[in-house]
Amino acid sequence: NAGVMQNPRHLVRRRGQEARLRCSPMKGHSHVYWYRQLPEEGLKFMVYLQKENIIDESGMPKERFSAEFPKEGPSILRIQQVVRGDSAAYFCASSIWGIGADTQYFGPGTRLTVL
Amino acid sequence: AQTVTQSQPEMSVQEAETVTLSCTYDTSESDYYLFWYKQPPSRQMILVIRQEAYKQQNATENRFSVNFQKAAKSFSLKISDSQLGDAAMYFCAYRNNAGNMLTFGGGTRLMVKP
């Protein structure tokens, strides 16, 4: 059973460009979470999605960031007009139920570097 | 809001020895879950161990065990017979029963000396 997959693993963008990060959950998982990790810090929650629905986006910056999890295909985290402060590792996790006795399994992360 | 605190930025242990990593948390909930994740240099987040707050028995996974003190809101990780491959960042995380997000501590870097 393949784990959570993220691509690309490394992404370099210049200021003002767009970044698209993709996440394919584990087979059978319909709940997806995005976290951001700044250098030398712990992970911070950004957004929680189910298929075609954003359930909790309380950790998402109000501007330039958006996320989706379409009926078909991977979840996408999109950052428009990137700035240097967006440089971080972005992790996706997936789980089966979303609540209760549930464990989130993480992908390998995408390291975004903004020049 | 829940907070998770790891007071040891770095720890060091001799190979084959035992080390304990500390974690405290703050919550008003009675039903929740606690986790330890390992992040090696590859940066992959790997689940080490999980504890349900309603269980009094401490969770164990091979060489890894926890000391869960609910009243003190403490959740420490003990690694026995430390191996070189245990060297990594370790993150403590909290999630309440009805919630979905994980709240992470700031991490502890564990170094294992041969």
mmCIF file of C-alpha atoms in Angstrom:
data_model
loop_
_atom_site.group_PDB
_atom_site.id
_atom_site.type_symbol
_atom_site.label_atom_id
_atom_site.label_comp_id
_atom_site.label_asym_id
_atom_site.label_seq_id
_atom_site.Cartn_x
_atom_site.Cartn_y
_atom_site.Cartn_z
ATOM 1 C CA ASN A 1 0.000 0.000 0.000
ATOM 2 C CA ALA A 2 1.672 3.175 -1.175
ATOM 3 C CA GLY A 3 2.028 5.932 1.360
ATOM 4 C CA VAL A 4 1.091 9.568 1.001
ATOM 5 C CA MET A 5 2.741 10.969 -2.090
ATOM 6 C CA GLN A 6 3.757 14.557 -2.651
ATOM 7 C CA ASN A 7 5.287 16.216 -5.637
ATOM 8 C CA PRO A 8 7.432 17.910 -6.421
ATOM 9 C CA ARG A 9 9.853 17.198 -3.584
ATOM 10 C CA HIS A 10 11.691 20.432 -4.249
ATOM 11 C CA LEU A 11 10.303 23.538 -5.902
ATOM 12 C CA VAL A 12 12.120 26.753 -6.655
ATOM 13 C CA ARG A 13 10.176 29.869 -7.569
ATOM 14 C CA ARG A 14 11.042 33.510 -8.032
ATOM 15 C CA ARG A 15 9.134 36.173 -6.162
ATOM 16 C CA GLY A 16 5.775 36.828 -7.772
ATOM 17 C CA GLN A 17 5.433 33.410 -9.393
ATOM 18 C CA GLU A 18 2.880 30.767 -8.507
ATOM 19 C CA ALA A 19 3.614 27.531 -6.648
ATOM 20 C CA ARG A 20 1.462 24.414 -6.973
ATOM 21 C CA LEU A 21 2.019 21.577 -4.552
ATOM 22 C CA ARG A 22 0.316 18.222 -5.066
ATOM 23 C CA CYS A 23 -0.652 15.532 -2.599
ATOM 24 C CA SER A 24 -2.093 12.075 -3.240
ATOM 25 C CA PRO A 25 -3.453 10.491 -0.040
ATOM 26 C CA MET A 26 -3.000 6.899 0.959
ATOM 27 C CA LYS A 27 -5.376 4.480 -0.707
ATOM 28 C CA GLY A 28 -8.687 4.459 1.140
ATOM 29 C CA HIS A 29 -8.065 7.803 2.851
ATOM 30 C CA SER A 30 -10.505 10.592 2.075
ATOM 31 C CA HIS A 31 -9.248 13.211 4.543
ATOM 32 C CA VAL A 32 -6.306 15.436 3.662
ATOM 33 C CA TYR A 33 -4.419 17.949 5.797
ATOM 34 C CA TRP A 34 -1.749 20.485 4.872
ATOM 35 C CA TYR A 35 0.919 21.689 7.290
ATOM 36 C CA ARG A 36 3.775 24.151 6.921
ATOM 37 C CA GLN A 37 7.152 23.845 8.608
ATOM 38 C CA LEU A 38 9.402 26.867 8.792
ATOM 39 C CA PRO A 39 13.122 26.244 9.411
ATOM 40 C CA GLU A 40 13.868 24.978 12.911
ATOM 41 C CA GLU A 41 10.192 24.977 13.888
ATOM 42 C CA GLY A 42 7.399 22.461 14.346
ATOM 43 C CA LEU A 43 4.657 21.909 11.834
ATOM 44 C CA LYS A 44 1.736 24.338 11.746
ATOM 45 C CA PHE A 45 -1.702 23.340 10.550
ATOM 46 C CA MET A 46 -2.989 25.100 7.456
ATOM 47 C CA VAL A 47 -6.094 23.412 6.075
ATOM 48 C CA TYR A 48 -8.196 20.264 6.263
ATOM 49 C CA LEU A 49 -10.134 18.964 3.272
ATOM 50 C CA GLN A 50 -12.373 16.130 2.260
ATOM 51 C CA LYS A 51 -13.266 15.364 -1.333
ATOM 52 C CA GLU A 52 -14.634 18.562 -2.912
ATOM 53 C CA ASN A 53 -14.955 20.278 0.491
ATOM 54 C CA ILE A 54 -12.802 22.530 2.635
ATOM 55 C CA ILE A 55 -13.633 21.598 6.218
ATOM 56 C CA ASP A 56 -11.255 23.783 8.215
ATOM 57 C CA GLU A 57 -9.004 26.484 6.792
ATOM 58 C CA SER A 58 -8.317 28.285 10.045
ATOM 59 C CA GLY A 59 -4.554 28.025 9.553
ATOM 60 C CA MET A 60 -4.445 29.339 6.018
ATOM 61 C CA PRO A 61 -3.155 32.848 5.342
ATOM 62 C CA LYS A 62 -6.035 34.999 4.173
ATOM 63 C CA GLU A 63 -4.438 35.995 0.911
ATOM 64 C CA ARG A 64 -2.551 34.216 -1.863
ATOM 65 C CA PHE A 65 -3.080 30.700 -0.459
ATOM 66 C CA SER A 66 -5.776 28.288 -1.575
ATOM 67 C CA ALA A 67 -6.365 24.554 -1.432
ATOM 68 C CA GLU A 68 -8.598 22.074 -3.166
ATOM 69 C CA PHE A 69 -9.266 18.352 -3.150
ATOM 70 C CA PRO A 70 -11.257 17.526 -6.277
ATOM 71 C CA LYS A 71 -13.402 14.469 -6.781
ATOM 72 C CA GLU A 72 -10.714 13.024 -9.019
ATOM 73 C CA GLY A 73 -7.012 13.599 -8.665
ATOM 74 C CA PRO A 74 -4.690 14.880 -5.970
ATOM 75 C CA SER A 75 -5.155 17.656 -3.473
ATOM 76 C CA ILE A 76 -3.523 20.909 -4.558
ATOM 77 C CA LEU A 77 -2.071 23.657 -2.379
ATOM 78 C CA ARG A 78 -1.654 26.789 -4.444
ATOM 79 C CA ILE A 79 0.371 29.821 -3.493
ATOM 80 C CA GLN A 80 0.033 32.840 -5.740
ATOM 81 C CA GLN A 81 2.603 35.620 -6.023
ATOM 82 C CA VAL A 82 5.076 33.895 -3.746
ATOM 83 C CA VAL A 83 7.284 35.915 -1.407
ATOM 84 C CA ARG A 84 10.499 34.929 0.356
ATOM 85 C CA GLY A 85 8.597 34.299 3.587
ATOM 86 C CA ASP A 86 6.744 31.446 1.880
ATOM 87 C CA SER A 87 9.975 29.436 1.773
ATOM 88 C CA ALA A 88 9.266 26.397 3.931
ATOM 89 C CA ALA A 89 8.568 22.691 3.852
ATOM 90 C CA TYR A 90 4.926 21.889 3.128
ATOM 91 C CA PHE A 91 3.636 18.568 4.364
ATOM 92 C CA CYS A 92 0.478 16.771 3.437
ATOM 93 C CA ALA A 93 -1.117 14.115 5.648
ATOM 94 C CA SER A 94 -4.072 11.836 5.138
ATOM 95 C CA SER A 95 -6.350 9.807 7.374
ATOM 96 C CA ILE A 96 -9.285 7.460 7.128
ATOM 97 C CA TRP A 97 -11.957 8.972 9.348
ATOM 98 C CA GLY A 98 -10.989 12.508 10.209
ATOM 99 C CA ILE A 99 -12.051 12.276 13.842
ATOM 100 C CA GLY A 100 -11.883 9.946 16.790
ATOM 101 C CA ALA A 101 -9.306 7.192 16.912
ATOM 102 C CA ASP A 102 -7.613 8.356 13.769
ATOM 103 C CA THR A 103 -3.971 8.721 12.796
ATOM 104 C CA GLN A 104 -2.597 11.093 10.209
ATOM 105 C CA TYR A 105 0.078 9.683 7.926
ATOM 106 C CA PHE A 106 2.454 12.165 6.384
ATOM 107 C CA GLY A 107 3.972 12.488 2.965
ATOM 108 C CA PRO A 108 7.655 13.310 2.412
ATOM 109 C CA GLY A 109 6.959 17.030 2.044
ATOM 110 C CA THR A 110 7.671 19.635 -0.614
ATOM 111 C CA ARG A 111 10.463 22.066 0.096
ATOM 112 C CA LEU A 112 9.636 25.409 -1.462
ATOM 113 C CA THR A 113 12.423 27.908 -2.005
ATOM 114 C CA VAL A 114 11.558 31.408 -3.115
ATOM 115 C CA LEU A 115 14.424 33.350 -4.664
ATOM 116 C CA ALA B 1 -6.333 27.043 22.241
ATOM 117 C CA GLN B 2 -4.214 24.006 22.826
ATOM 118 C CA THR B 3 -0.474 24.396 23.120
ATOM 119 C CA VAL B 4 2.297 21.812 23.122
ATOM 120 C CA THR B 5 5.688 22.515 24.679
ATOM 121 C CA GLN B 6 8.910 20.616 24.258
ATOM 122 C CA SER B 7 11.381 22.180 26.659
ATOM 123 C CA GLN B 8 14.493 20.360 25.410
ATOM 124 C CA PRO B 9 15.726 21.768 22.089
ATOM 125 C CA GLU B 10 18.516 19.159 21.980
ATOM 126 C CA MET B 11 19.284 15.898 23.711
ATOM 127 C CA SER B 12 22.207 13.539 23.443
ATOM 128 C CA VAL B 13 22.428 9.846 24.315
ATOM 129 C CA GLN B 14 25.088 7.179 24.106
ATOM 130 C CA GLU B 15 24.331 4.272 21.821
ATOM 131 C CA ALA B 16 22.561 1.449 23.719
ATOM 132 C CA GLU B 17 21.565 3.795 26.542
ATOM 133 C CA THR B 18 18.104 5.104 27.423
ATOM 134 C CA VAL B 19 16.864 8.643 26.868
ATOM 135 C CA THR B 20 13.641 10.434 27.767
ATOM 136 C CA LEU B 21 12.187 13.321 25.779
ATOM 137 C CA SER B 22 9.753 15.650 27.536
ATOM 138 C CA CYS B 23 6.470 17.071 26.342
ATOM 139 C CA THR B 24 3.785 19.042 28.136
ATOM 140 C CA TYR B 25 0.525 20.316 26.756
ATOM 141 C CA ASP B 26 -2.280 22.577 27.740
ATOM 142 C CA THR B 27 -5.916 21.706 27.117
ATOM 143 C CA SER B 28 -9.330 21.969 28.739
ATOM 144 C CA GLU B 29 -10.543 18.852 26.939
ATOM 145 C CA SER B 30 -10.843 15.471 28.638
ATOM 146 C CA ASP B 31 -10.792 13.320 25.525
ATOM 147 C CA TYR B 32 -7.855 13.651 23.171
ATOM 148 C CA TYR B 33 -4.932 11.919 21.493
ATOM 149 C CA LEU B 34 -1.208 12.407 21.812
ATOM 150 C CA PHE B 35 1.468 11.437 19.325
ATOM 151 C CA TRP B 36 5.207 11.332 18.927
ATOM 152 C CA TYR B 37 6.553 11.764 15.403
ATOM 153 C CA LYS B 38 10.127 11.299 14.279
ATOM 154 C CA GLN B 39 11.657 13.446 11.545
ATOM 155 C CA PRO B 40 15.027 12.121 10.330
ATOM 156 C CA PRO B 41 17.290 14.135 8.005
ATOM 157 C CA SER B 42 15.155 12.991 5.082
ATOM 158 C CA ARG B 43 12.440 15.201 6.658
ATOM 159 C CA GLN B 44 9.820 12.470 6.363
ATOM 160 C CA MET B 45 7.416 12.575 9.331
ATOM 161 C CA ILE B 46 7.191 9.082 10.817
ATOM 162 C CA LEU B 47 4.673 8.130 13.494
ATOM 163 C CA VAL B 48 6.474 6.616 16.466
ATOM 164 C CA ILE B 49 3.726 6.076 19.022
ATOM 165 C CA ARG B 50 0.173 7.134 19.896
ATOM 166 C CA GLN B 51 -1.677 7.455 23.195
ATOM 167 C CA GLU B 52 -5.417 7.798 23.775
ATOM 168 C CA ALA B 53 -6.140 10.005 26.781
ATOM 169 C CA TYR B 54 -8.905 7.727 28.059
ATOM 170 C CA LYS B 55 -6.429 4.857 28.409
ATOM 171 C CA GLN B 56 -4.513 4.740 31.667
ATOM 172 C CA GLN B 57 -2.022 2.219 30.346
ATOM 173 C CA ASN B 58 1.066 3.746 28.755
ATOM 174 C CA ALA B 59 1.566 2.925 25.091
ATOM 175 C CA THR B 60 4.628 0.944 24.015
ATOM 176 C CA GLU B 61 6.083 0.123 20.599
ATOM 177 C CA ASN B 62 9.175 -2.057 20.804
ATOM 178 C CA ARG B 63 11.971 0.158 22.185
ATOM 179 C CA PHE B 64 9.668 3.187 22.446
ATOM 180 C CA SER B 65 7.352 3.822 25.363
ATOM 181 C CA VAL B 66 5.564 6.789 26.850
ATOM 182 C CA ASN B 67 4.940 8.069 30.354
ATOM 183 C CA PHE B 68 1.489 9.644 30.153
ATOM 184 C CA GLN B 69 0.538 11.726 33.190
ATOM 185 C CA LYS B 70 -2.925 13.100 32.438
ATOM 186 C CA ALA B 71 -3.295 15.213 35.563
ATOM 187 C CA ALA B 72 0.078 16.808 34.994
ATOM 188 C CA LYS B 73 -0.559 17.094 31.243
ATOM 189 C CA SER B 74 2.747 15.444 30.538
ATOM 190 C CA PHE B 75 3.603 12.999 27.760
ATOM 191 C CA SER B 76 7.256 11.943 27.694
ATOM 192 C CA LEU B 77 8.867 9.525 25.257
ATOM 193 C CA LYS B 78 11.394 6.952 26.433
ATOM 194 C CA ILE B 79 13.740 5.357 23.939
ATOM 195 C CA SER B 80 15.511 2.268 25.233
ATOM 196 C CA ASP B 81 18.658 0.717 23.775
ATOM 197 C CA SER B 82 19.223 3.784 21.599
ATOM 198 C CA GLN B 83 20.483 3.145 18.081
ATOM 199 C CA LEU B 84 22.286 5.394 15.628
ATOM 200 C CA GLY B 85 19.186 5.369 13.448
ATOM 201 C CA ASP B 86 17.200 7.007 16.248
ATOM 202 C CA ALA B 87 19.016 10.284 15.633
ATOM 203 C CA ALA B 88 16.363 12.709 14.406
ATOM 204 C CA MET B 89 14.023 15.533 15.371
ATOM 205 C CA TYR B 90 11.192 14.316 17.575
ATOM 206 C CA PHE B 91 7.882 16.148 17.677
ATOM 207 C CA CYS B 92 5.133 15.744 20.210
ATOM 208 C CA ALA B 93 1.619 16.416 18.876
ATOM 209 C CA TYR B 94 -1.902 16.779 20.259
ATOM 210 C CA ARG B 95 -5.328 16.361 18.754
ATOM 211 C CA ASN B 96 -8.668 16.573 20.553
ATOM 212 C CA ASN B 97 -11.335 13.970 19.929
ATOM 213 C CA ALA B 98 -13.628 16.150 17.878
ATOM 214 C CA GLY B 99 -10.927 18.041 16.077
ATOM 215 C CA ASN B 100 -8.910 17.344 13.027
ATOM 216 C CA MET B 101 -5.715 19.343 13.195
ATOM 217 C CA LEU B 102 -2.579 18.241 14.968
ATOM 218 C CA THR B 103 -0.896 20.797 17.216
ATOM 219 C CA PHE B 104 2.848 20.239 17.310
ATOM 220 C CA GLY B 105 5.527 21.156 19.788
ATOM 221 C CA GLY B 106 8.703 22.856 18.670
ATOM 222 C CA GLY B 107 10.680 19.616 18.532
ATOM 223 C CA THR B 108 13.684 18.047 20.227
ATOM 224 C CA ARG B 109 16.794 17.170 18.261
ATOM 225 C CA LEU B 110 18.161 13.823 19.444
ATOM 226 C CA MET B 111 21.788 12.980 18.804
ATOM 227 C CA VAL B 112 23.080 9.450 19.339
ATOM 228 C CA LYS B 113 26.757 9.012 20.075
ATOM 229 C CA PRO B 114 28.510 5.803 18.970
#
